[in-house]
Short mmCIF file of N, CA and C in Angstrom, two decimals:
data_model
loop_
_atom_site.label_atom_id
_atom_site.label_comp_id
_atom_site.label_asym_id
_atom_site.label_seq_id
_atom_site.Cartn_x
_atom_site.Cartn_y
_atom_site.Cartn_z
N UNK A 153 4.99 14.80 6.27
CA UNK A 153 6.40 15.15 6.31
C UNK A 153 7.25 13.97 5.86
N UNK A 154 8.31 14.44 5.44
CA UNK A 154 9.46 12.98 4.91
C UNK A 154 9.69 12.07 5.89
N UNK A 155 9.30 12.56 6.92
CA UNK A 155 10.14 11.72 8.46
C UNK A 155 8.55 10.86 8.94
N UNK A 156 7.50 11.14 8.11
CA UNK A 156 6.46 9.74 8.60
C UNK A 156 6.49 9.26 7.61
N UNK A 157 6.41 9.67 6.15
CA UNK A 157 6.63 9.01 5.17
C UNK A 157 8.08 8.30 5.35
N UNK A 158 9.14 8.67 5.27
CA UNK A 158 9.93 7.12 6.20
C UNK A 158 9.62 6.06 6.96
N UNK A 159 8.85 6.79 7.82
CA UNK A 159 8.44 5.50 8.79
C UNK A 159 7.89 4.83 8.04
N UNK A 160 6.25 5.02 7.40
CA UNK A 160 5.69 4.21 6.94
C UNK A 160 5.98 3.41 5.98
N UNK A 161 7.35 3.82 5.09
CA UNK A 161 7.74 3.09 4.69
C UNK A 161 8.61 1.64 5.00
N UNK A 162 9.25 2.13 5.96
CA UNK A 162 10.14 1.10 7.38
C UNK A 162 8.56 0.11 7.34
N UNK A 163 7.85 0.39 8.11
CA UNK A 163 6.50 -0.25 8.22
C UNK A 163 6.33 -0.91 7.81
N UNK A 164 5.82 -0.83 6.23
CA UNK A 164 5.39 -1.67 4.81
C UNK A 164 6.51 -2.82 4.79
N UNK A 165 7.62 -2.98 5.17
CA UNK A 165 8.54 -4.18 4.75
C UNK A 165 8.66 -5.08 6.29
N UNK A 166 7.98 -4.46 7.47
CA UNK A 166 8.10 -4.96 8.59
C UNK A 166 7.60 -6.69 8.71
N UNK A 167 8.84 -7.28 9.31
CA UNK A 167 8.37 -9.16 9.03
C UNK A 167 6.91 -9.24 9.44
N UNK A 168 6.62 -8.21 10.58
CA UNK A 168 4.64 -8.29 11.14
C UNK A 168 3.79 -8.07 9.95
N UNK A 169 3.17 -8.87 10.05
CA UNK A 169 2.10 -8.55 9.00
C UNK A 169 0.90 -7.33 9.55
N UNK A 170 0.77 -7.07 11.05
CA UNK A 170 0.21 -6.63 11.23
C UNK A 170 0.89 -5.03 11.18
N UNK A 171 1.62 -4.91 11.63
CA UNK A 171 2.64 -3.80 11.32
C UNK A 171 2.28 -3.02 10.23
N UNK A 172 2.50 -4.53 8.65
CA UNK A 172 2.39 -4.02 7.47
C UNK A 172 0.78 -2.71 7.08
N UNK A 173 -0.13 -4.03 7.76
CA UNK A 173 -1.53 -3.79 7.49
C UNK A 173 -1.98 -2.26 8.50
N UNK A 174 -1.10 -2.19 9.42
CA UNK A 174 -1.46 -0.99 10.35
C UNK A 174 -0.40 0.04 9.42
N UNK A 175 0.33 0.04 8.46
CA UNK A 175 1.12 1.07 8.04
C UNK A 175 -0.43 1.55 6.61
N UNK A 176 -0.42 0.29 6.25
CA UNK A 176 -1.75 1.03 5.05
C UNK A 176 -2.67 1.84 6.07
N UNK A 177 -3.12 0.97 7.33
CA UNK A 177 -4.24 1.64 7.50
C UNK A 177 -3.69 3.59 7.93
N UNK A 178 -2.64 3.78 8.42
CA UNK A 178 -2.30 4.99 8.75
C UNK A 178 -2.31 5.35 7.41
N UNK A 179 -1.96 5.31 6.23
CA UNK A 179 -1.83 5.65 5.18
C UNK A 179 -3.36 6.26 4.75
N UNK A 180 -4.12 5.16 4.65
CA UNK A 180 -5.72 5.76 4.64
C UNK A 180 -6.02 6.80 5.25
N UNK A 181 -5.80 6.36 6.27
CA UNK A 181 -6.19 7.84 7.43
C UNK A 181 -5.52 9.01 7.12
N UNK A 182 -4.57 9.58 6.95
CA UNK A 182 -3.68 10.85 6.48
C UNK A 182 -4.06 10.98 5.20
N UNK A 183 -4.23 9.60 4.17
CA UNK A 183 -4.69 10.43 2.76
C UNK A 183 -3.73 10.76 1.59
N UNK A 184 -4.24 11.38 1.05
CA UNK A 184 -3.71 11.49 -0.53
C UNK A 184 -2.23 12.83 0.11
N UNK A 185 -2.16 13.31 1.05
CA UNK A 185 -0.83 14.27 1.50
C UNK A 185 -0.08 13.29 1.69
N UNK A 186 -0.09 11.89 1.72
CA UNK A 186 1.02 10.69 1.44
C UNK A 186 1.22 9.72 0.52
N UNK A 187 0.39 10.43 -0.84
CA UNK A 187 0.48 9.41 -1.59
C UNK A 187 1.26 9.95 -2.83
N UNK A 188 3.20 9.53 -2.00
CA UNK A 188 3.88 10.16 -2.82
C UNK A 188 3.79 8.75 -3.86
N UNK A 189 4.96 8.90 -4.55
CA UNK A 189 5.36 7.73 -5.75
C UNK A 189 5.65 6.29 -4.96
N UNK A 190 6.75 6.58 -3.84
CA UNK A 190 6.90 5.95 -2.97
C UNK A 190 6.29 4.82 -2.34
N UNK A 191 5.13 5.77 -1.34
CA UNK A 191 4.44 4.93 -1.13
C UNK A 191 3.67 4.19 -2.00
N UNK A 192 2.76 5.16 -3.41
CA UNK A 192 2.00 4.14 -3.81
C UNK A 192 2.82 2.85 -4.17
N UNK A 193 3.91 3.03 -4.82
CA UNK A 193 4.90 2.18 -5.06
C UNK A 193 4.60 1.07 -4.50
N UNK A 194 5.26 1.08 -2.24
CA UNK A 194 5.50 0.39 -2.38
C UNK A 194 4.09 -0.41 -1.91
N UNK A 195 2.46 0.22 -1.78
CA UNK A 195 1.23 -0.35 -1.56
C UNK A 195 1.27 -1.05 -3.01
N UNK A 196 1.42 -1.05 -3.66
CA UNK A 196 1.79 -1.67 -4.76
C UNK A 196 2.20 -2.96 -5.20
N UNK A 197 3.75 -3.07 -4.19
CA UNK A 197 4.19 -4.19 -3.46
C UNK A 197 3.44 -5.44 -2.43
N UNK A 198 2.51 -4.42 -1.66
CA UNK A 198 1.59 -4.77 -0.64
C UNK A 198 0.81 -5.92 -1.25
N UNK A 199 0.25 -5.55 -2.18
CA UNK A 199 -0.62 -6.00 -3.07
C UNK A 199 -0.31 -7.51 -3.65
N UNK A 200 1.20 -8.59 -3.72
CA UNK A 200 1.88 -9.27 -3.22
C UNK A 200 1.82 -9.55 -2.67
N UNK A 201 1.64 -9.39 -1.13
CA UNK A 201 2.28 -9.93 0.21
C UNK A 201 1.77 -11.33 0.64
N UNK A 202 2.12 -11.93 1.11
CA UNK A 202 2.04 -13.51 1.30
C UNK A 202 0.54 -13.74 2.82
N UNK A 203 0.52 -12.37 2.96
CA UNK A 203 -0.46 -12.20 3.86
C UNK A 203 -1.94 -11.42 3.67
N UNK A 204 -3.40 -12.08 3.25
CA UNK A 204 -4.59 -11.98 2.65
C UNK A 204 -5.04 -10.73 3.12
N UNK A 205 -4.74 -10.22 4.50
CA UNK A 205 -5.17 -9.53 5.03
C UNK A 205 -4.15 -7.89 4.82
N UNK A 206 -3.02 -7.96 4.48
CA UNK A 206 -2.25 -7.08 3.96
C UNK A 206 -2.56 -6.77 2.38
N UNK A 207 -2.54 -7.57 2.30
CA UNK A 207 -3.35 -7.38 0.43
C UNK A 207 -4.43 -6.59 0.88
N UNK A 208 -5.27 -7.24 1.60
CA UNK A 208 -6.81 -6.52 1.27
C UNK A 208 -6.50 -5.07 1.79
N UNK A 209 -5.71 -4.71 3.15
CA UNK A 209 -5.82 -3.58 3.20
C UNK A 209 -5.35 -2.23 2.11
N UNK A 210 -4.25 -3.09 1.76
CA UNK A 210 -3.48 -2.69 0.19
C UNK A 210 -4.50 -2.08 -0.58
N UNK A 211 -5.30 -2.76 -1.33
CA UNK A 211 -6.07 -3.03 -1.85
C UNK A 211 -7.21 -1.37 -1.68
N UNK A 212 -7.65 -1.39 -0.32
CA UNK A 212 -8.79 -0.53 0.10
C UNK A 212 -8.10 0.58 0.09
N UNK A 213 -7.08 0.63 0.48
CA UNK A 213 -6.04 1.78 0.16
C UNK A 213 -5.68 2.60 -0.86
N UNK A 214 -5.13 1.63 -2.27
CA UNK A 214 -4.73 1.93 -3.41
C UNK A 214 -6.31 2.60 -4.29
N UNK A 215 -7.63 2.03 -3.76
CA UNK A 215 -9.04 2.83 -4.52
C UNK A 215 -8.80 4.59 -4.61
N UNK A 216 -9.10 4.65 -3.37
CA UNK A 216 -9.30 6.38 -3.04
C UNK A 216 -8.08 7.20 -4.01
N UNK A 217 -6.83 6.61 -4.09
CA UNK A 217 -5.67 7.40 -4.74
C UNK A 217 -6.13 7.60 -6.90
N UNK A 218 -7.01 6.29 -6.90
CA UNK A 218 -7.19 6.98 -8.50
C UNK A 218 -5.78 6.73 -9.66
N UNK A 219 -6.20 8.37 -9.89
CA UNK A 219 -5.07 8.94 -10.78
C UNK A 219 -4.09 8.42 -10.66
N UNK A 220 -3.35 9.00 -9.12
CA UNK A 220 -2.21 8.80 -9.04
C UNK A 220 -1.41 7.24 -9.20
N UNK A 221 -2.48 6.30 -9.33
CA UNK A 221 -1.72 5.13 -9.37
C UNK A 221 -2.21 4.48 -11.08
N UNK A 222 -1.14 4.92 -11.55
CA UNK A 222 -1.04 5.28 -13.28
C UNK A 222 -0.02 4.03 -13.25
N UNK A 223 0.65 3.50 -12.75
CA UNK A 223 1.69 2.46 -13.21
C UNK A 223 0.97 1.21 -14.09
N UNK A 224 0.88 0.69 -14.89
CA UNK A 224 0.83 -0.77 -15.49
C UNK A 224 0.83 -2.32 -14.76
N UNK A 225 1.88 -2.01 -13.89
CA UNK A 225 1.68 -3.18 -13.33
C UNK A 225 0.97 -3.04 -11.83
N UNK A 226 0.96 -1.79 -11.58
CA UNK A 226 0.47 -1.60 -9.69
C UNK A 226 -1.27 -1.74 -10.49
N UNK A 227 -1.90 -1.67 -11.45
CA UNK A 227 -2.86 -1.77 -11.94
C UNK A 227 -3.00 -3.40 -12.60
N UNK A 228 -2.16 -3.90 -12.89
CA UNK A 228 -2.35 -5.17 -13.13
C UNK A 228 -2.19 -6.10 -11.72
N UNK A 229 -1.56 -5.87 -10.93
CA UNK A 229 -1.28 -6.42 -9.65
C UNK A 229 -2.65 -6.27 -8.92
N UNK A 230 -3.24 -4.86 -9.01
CA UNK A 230 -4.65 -4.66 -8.18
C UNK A 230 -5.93 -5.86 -9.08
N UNK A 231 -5.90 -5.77 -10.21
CA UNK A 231 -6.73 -6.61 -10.82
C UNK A 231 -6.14 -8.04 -10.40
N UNK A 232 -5.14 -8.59 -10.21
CA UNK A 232 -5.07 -9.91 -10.24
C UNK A 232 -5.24 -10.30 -8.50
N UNK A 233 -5.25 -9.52 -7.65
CA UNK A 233 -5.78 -9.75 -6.42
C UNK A 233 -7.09 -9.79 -6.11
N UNK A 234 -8.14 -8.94 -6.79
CA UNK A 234 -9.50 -8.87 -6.61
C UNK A 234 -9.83 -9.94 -7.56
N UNK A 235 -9.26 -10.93 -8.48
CA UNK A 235 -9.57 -12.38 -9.49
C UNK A 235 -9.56 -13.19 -8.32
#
């Protein structure tokens, strides 16, 4: 629904890193019924984060979605984290 996909987005920018890393992991768990633009977007962002362990979950996250993560740079961002 729009109203957890909000949250999880609130989540993803939360100063906790653990916060961050517990918003991917809910993300995993529910699945591709949340993998609007949005979110991949902003796991995307994740993929950035100043915290190793938010990346990686980023990371394990953004696999399963595939297709849907067609952007250029959310694909150059995933390659330059797994270097």
């Amino acid at each position: 629904s729009d109203a957890v996909i909000d949250r999880l987005l609130l989540a993803m920018v939360d100063e906790n890193a653990s916060v961050r890393a517990g918003a991917c992991t809910a993300v995993s768990r529910i699945g591709a019924k949340l993998a609007t633009d949005a979110i991949i977007d902003k796991l995307g962002t994740l993929l950035e984060d100043t915290n190793d362990y938010v990346r990686r979950k980023a990371c394990e996250v953004l696999g399963p979605f595939g297709q849907q993560t067609k952007s250029h740079d959310l694909i150059h961002n995933l390659v330059k984290v797994l270097d």
